[in-house]
C-alpha positions as a LaTeX table, in Angstrom:
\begin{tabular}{lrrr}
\hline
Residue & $x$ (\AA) & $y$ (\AA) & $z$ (\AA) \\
\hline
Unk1 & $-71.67$ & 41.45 & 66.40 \\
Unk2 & $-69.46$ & 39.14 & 68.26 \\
Unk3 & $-68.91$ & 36.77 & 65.71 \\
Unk4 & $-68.43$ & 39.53 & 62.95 \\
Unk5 & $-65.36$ & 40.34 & 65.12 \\
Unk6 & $-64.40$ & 37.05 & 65.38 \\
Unk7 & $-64.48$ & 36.96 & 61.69 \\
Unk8 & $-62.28$ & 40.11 & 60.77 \\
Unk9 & $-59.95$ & 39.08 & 64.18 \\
Unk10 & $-59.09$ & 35.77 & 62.47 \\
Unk11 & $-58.94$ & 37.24 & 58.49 \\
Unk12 & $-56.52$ & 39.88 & 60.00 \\
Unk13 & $-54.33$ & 37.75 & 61.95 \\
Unk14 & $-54.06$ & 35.57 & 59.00 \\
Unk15 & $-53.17$ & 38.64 & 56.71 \\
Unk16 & $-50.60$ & 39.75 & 59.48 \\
Unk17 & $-48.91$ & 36.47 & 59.24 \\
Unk18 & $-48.92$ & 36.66 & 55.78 \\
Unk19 & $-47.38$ & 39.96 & 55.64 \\
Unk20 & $-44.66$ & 39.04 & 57.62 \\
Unk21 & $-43.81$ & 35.97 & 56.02 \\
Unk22 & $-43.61$ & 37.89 & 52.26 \\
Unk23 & $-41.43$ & 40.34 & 53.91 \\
Unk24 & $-38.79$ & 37.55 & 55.39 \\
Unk25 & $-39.17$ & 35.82 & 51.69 \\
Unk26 & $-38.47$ & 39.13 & 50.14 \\
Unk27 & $-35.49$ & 39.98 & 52.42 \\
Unk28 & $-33.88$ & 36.49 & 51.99 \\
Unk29 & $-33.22$ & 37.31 & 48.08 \\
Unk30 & $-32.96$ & 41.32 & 48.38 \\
Unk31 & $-31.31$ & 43.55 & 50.69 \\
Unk32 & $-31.33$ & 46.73 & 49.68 \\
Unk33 & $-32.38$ & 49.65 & 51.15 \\
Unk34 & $-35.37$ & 50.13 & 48.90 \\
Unk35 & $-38.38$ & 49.03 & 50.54 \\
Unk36 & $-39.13$ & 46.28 & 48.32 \\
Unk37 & $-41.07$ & 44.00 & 50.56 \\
Unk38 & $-43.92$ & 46.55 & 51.08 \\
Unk39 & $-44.19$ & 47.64 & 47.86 \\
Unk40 & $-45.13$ & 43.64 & 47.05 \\
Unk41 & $-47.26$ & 43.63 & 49.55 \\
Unk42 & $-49.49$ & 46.85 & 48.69 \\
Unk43 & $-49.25$ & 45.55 & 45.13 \\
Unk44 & $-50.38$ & 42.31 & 45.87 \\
Unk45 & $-52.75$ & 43.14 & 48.35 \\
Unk46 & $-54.36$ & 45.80 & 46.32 \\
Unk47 & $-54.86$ & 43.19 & 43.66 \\
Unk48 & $-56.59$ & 40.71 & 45.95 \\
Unk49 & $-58.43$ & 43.26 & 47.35 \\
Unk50 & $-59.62$ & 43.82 & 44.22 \\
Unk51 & $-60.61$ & 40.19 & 42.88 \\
Unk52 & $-62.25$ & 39.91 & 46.19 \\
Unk53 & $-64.72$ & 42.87 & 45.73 \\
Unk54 & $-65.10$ & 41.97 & 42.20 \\
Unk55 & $-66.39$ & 37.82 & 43.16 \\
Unk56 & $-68.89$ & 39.59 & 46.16 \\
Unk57 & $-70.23$ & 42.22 & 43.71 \\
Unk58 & $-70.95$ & 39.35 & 41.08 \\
Unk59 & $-72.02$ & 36.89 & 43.63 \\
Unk60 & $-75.45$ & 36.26 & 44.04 \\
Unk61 & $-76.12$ & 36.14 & 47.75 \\
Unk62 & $-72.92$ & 37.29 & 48.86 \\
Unk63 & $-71.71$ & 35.73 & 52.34 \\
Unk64 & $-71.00$ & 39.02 & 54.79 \\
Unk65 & $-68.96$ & 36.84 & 56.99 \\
Unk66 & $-66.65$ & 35.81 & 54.57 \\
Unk67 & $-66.59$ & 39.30 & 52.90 \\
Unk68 & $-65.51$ & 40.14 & 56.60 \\
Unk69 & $-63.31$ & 37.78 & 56.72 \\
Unk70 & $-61.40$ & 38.13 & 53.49 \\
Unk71 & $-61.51$ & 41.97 & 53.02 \\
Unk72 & $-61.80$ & 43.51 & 56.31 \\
Unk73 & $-59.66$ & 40.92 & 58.01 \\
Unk74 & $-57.47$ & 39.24 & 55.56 \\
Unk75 & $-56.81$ & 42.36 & 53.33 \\
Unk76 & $-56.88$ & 44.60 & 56.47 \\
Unk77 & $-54.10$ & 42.87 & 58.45 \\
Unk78 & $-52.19$ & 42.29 & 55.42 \\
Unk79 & $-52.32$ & 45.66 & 54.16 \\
Unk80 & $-54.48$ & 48.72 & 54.86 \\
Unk81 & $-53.09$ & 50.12 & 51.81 \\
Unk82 & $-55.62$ & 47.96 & 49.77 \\
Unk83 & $-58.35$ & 49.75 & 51.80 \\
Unk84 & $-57.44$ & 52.74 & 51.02 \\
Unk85 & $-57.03$ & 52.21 & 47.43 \\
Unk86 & $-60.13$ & 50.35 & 46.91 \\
Unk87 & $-61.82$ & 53.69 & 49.06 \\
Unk88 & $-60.19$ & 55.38 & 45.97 \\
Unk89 & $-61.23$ & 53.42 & 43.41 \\
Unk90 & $-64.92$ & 53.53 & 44.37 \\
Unk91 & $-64.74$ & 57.67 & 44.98 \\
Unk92 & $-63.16$ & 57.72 & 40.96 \\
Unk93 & $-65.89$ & 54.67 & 39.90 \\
Unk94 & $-68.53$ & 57.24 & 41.03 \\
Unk95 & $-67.03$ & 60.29 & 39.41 \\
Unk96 & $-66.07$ & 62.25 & 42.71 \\
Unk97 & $-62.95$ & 62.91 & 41.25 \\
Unk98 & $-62.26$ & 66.37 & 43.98 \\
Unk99 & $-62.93$ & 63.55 & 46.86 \\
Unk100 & $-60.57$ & 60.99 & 45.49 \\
Unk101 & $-57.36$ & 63.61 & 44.99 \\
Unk102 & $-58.17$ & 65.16 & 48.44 \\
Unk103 & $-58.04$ & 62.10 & 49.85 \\
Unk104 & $-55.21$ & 60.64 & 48.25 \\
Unk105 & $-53.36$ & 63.93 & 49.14 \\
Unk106 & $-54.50$ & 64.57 & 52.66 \\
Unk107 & $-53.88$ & 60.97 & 53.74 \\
Unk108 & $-50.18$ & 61.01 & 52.14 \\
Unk109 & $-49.32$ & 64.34 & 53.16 \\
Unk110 & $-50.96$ & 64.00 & 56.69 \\
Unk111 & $-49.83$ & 60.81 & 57.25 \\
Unk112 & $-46.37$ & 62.21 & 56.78 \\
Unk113 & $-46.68$ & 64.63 & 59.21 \\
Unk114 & $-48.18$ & 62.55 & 61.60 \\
Unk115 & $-45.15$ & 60.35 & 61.48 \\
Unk116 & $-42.70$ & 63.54 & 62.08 \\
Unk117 & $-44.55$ & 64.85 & 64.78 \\
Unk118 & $-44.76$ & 61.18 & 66.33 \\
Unk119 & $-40.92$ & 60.86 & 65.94 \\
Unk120 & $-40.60$ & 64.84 & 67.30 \\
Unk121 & $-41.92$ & 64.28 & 70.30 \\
Unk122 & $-40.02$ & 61.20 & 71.08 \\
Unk123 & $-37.06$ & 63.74 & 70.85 \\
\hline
\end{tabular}
């Protein structure tokens, strides 16, 4: 247990760094108000995501401490959008098509209240 957490403590610092550093290369050649930098990030993150999950699904004896590691950690700290995406993409991959557009919708329209609220009671 420890060292699982070890594991997806050192993948997600790793991620965060990376994060950070694609958002100060971003800003350096674009400064507009559009959120550019996080866009990349999901996008690229959601791709990784999903050549990681592809290489442990084909893998023969897949290593759970590197799968911990790369997707919980690394993908994690660098973007929990690619978790939630890949959550999606296995809910459509098993035909639970009601689960995937509830999700989808609760978690954007949710997490956009959440954020209100949050900011309405710092009023």
């Amino acid at each position: 247990m420890i060292k699982s957490v070890i594991y997806v403590g050192l993948g997600g610092a790793i991620g965060s760094i990376l994060r950070y550093l694609t958002y100060l290369l971003t800003a350096k050649f674009y400064s507009n108000a559009f959120p550019l930098a996080t866009l990349i990030i999901n996008i690229l993150g959601c791709f990784i995501i999903g050549l990681l999950i592809g290489v442990f699904e084909h893998s023969i004896q897949p290593n759970q401490h590197l799968r911990l590691l790369l997707l919980t950690g690394f993908c994690g700290g660098y973007t929990t959008f690619s978790a939630f995406t890949s959550e999606n993409m296995m809910l459509l991959q098993t035909n639970n098509y009601l689960s995937a557009l509830l999700y989808i919708a609760a978690s954007i329209v949710v997490s956009l209240f959440a954020i209100w609220l949050g900011l309405s009671l710092t009023k």
